[in-house]
Short mmCIF file of N, CA and C in Angstrom, two decimals:
data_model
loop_
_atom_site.label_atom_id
_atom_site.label_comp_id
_atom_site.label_asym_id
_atom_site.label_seq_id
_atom_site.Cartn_x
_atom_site.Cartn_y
_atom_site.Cartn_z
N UNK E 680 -200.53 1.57 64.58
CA UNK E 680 -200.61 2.89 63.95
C UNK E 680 -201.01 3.93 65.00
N UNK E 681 -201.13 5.06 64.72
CA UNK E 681 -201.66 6.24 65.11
C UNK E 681 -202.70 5.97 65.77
N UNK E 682 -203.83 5.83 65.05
CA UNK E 682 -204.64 6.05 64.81
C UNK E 682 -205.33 4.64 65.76
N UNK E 683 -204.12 3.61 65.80
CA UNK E 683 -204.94 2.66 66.35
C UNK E 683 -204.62 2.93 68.04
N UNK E 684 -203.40 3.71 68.16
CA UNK E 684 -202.92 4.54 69.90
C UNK E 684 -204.25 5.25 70.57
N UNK E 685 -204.14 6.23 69.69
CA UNK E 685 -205.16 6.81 70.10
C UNK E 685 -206.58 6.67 70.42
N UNK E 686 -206.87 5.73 69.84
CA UNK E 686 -208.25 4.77 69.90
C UNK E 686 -208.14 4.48 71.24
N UNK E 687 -207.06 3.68 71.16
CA UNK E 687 -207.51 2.57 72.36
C UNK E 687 -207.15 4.17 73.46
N UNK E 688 -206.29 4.75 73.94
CA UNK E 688 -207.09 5.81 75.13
C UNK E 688 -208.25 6.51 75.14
N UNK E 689 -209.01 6.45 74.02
CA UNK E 689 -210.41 6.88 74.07
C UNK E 689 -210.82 5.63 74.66
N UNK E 690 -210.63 4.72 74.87
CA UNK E 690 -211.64 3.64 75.06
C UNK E 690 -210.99 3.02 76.73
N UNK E 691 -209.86 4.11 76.91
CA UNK E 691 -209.19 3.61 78.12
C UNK E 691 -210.33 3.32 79.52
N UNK E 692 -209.87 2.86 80.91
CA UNK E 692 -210.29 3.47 82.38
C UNK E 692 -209.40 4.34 82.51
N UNK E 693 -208.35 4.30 82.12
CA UNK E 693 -207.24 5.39 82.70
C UNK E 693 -206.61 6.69 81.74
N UNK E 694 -207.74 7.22 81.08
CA UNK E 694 -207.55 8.24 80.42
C UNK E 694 -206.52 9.01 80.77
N UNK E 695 -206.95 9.49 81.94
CA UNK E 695 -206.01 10.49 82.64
C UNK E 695 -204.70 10.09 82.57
N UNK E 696 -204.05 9.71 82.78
CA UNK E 696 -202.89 9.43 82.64
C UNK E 696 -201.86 9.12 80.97
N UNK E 697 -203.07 9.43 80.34
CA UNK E 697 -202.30 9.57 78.98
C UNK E 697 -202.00 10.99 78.25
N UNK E 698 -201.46 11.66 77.45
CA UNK E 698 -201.65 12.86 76.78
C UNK E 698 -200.95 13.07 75.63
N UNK E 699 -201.39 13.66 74.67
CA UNK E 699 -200.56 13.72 73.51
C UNK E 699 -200.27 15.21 72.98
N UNK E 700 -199.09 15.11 72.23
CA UNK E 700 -198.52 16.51 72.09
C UNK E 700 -198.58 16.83 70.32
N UNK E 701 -199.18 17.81 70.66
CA UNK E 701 -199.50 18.47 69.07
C UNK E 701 -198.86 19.31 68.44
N UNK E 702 -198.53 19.50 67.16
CA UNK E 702 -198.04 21.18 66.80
C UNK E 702 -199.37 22.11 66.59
N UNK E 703 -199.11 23.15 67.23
CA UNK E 703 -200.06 24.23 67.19
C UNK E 703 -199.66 25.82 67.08
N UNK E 704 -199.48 25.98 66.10
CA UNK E 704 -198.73 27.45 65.72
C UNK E 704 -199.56 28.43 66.71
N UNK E 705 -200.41 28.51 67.00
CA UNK E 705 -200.81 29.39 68.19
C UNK E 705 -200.41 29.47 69.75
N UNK E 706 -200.12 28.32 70.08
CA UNK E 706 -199.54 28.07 71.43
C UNK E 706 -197.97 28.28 71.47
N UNK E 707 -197.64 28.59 72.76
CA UNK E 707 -196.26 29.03 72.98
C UNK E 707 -195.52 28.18 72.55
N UNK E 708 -193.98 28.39 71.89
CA UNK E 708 -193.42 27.23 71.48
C UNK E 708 -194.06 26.50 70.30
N UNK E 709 -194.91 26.42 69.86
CA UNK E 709 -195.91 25.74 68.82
C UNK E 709 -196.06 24.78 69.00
N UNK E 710 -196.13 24.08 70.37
CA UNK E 710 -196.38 22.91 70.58
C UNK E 710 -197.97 22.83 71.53
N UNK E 711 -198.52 21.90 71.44
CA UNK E 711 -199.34 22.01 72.93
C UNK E 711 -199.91 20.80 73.09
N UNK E 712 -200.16 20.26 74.37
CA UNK E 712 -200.16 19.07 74.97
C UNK E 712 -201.88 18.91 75.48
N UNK E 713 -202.22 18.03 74.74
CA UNK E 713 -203.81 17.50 75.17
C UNK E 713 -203.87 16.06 76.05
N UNK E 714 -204.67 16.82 77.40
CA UNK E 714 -204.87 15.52 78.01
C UNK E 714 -205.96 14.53 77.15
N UNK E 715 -205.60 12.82 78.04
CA UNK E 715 -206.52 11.78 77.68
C UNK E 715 -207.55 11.98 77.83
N UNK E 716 -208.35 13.07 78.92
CA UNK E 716 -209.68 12.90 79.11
C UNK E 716 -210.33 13.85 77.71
N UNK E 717 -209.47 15.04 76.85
CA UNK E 717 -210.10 15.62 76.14
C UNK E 717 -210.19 14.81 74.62
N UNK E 718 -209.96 13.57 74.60
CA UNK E 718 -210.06 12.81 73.66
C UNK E 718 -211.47 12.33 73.53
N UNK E 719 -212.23 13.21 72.48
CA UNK E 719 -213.21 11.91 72.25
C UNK E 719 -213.58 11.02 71.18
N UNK E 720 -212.97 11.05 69.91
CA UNK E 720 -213.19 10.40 68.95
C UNK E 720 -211.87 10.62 67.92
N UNK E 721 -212.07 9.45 67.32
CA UNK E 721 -210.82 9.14 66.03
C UNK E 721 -211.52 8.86 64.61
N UNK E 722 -211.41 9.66 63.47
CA UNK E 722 -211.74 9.02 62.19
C UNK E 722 -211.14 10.15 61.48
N UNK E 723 -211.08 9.36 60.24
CA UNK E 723 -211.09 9.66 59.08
C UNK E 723 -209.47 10.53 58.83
N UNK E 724 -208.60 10.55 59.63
CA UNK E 724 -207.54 11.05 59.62
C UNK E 724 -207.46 12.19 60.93
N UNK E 725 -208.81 12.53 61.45
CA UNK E 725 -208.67 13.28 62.29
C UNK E 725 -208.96 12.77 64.31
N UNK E 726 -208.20 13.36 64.97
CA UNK E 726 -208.86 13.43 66.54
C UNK E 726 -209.85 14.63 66.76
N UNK E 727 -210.78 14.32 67.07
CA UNK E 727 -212.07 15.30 68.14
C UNK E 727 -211.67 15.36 69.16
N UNK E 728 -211.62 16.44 69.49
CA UNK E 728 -211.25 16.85 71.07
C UNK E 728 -212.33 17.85 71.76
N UNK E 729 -212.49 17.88 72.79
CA UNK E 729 -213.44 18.62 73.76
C UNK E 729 -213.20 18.92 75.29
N UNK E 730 -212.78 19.98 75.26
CA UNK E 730 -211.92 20.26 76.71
C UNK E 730 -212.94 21.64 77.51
N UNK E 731 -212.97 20.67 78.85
CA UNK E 731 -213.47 22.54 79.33
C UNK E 731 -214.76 22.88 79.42
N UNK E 732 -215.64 22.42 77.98
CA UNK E 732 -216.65 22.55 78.13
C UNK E 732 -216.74 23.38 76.95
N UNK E 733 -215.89 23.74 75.95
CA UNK E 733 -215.92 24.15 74.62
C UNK E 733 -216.53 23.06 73.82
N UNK E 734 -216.95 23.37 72.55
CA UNK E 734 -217.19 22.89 71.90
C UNK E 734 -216.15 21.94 70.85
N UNK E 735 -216.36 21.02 70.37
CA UNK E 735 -215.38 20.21 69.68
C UNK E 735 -214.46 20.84 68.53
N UNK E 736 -213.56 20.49 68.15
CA UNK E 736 -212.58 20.58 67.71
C UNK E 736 -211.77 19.52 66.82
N UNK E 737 -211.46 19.58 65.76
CA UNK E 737 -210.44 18.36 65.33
C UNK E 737 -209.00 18.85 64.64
N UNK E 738 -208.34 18.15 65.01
CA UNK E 738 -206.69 17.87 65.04
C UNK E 738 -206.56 16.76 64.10
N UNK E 739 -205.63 17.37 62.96
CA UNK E 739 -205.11 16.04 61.86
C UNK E 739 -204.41 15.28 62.76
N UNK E 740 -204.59 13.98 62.16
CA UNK E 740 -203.14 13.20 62.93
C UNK E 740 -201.95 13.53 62.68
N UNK E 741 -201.63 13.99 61.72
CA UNK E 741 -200.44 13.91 61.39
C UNK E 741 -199.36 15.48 62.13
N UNK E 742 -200.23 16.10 63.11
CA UNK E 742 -199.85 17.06 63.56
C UNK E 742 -199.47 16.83 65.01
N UNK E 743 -200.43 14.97 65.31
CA UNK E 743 -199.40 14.57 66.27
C UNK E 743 -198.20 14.02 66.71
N UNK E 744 -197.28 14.80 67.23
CA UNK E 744 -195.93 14.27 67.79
C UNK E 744 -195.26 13.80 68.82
N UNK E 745 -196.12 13.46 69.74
CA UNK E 745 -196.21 12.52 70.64
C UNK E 745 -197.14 12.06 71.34
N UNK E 746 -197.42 10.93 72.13
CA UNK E 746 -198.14 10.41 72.74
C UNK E 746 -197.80 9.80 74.32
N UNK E 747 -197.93 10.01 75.29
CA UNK E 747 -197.53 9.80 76.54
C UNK E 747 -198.29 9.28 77.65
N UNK E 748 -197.69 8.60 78.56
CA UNK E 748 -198.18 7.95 79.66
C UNK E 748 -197.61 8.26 80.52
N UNK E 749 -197.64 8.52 81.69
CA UNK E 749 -197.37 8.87 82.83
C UNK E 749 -195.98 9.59 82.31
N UNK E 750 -196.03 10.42 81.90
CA UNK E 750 -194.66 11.72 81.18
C UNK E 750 -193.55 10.68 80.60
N UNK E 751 -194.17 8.98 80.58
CA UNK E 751 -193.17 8.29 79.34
C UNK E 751 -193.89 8.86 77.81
N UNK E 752 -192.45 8.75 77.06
CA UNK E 752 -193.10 8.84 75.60
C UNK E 752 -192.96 7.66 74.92
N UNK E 753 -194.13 7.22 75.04
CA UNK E 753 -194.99 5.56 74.26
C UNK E 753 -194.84 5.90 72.30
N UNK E 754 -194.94 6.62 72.09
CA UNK E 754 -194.49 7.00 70.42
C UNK E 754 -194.09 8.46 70.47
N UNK E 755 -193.02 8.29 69.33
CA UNK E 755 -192.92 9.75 68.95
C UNK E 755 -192.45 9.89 67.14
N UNK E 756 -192.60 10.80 66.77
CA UNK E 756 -192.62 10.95 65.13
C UNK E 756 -191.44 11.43 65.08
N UNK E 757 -190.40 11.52 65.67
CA UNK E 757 -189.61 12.17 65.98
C UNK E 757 -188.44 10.94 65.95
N UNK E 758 -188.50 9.53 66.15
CA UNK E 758 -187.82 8.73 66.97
C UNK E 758 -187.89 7.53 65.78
#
């Protein structure tokens, strides 16, 4: 599942190299792409994210549409 992807790169060594792509009606295109390191937690239907040094944030899952590794796409909702 989802939910079980995303887990395991929170729990990665190699964060970095993962990232997932969101819809976000505010960002150009309405898409926008979160690196692995701004992942920090998974529940309840949602991702926590924390980038930068902002404060947290959560993203439904279901607003994610892809998931990537080294610019492969490992899932997509799309496919």
């Amino acid at each position: 599942t989802i939910y079980d992807m995303v887990n395991k790169i929170i729990w990665s060594q190699d964060k970095d190299l993962y990232s997932i792509v969101v819809i976000d009606r505010l960002a150009p295109g309405g898409k926008r792409v979160i690196t692995g390191r701004c992942l920090k937690k998974v529940s309840r239907g949602f991702i926590i994210i924390s980038c930068h040094g902002f404060e947290e944030s959560a993203i439904p899952l279901h607003r994610v549409i892809e998931i990537r590794k080294d610019n492969t796409i490992l899932w997509s909702r799309y496919s």
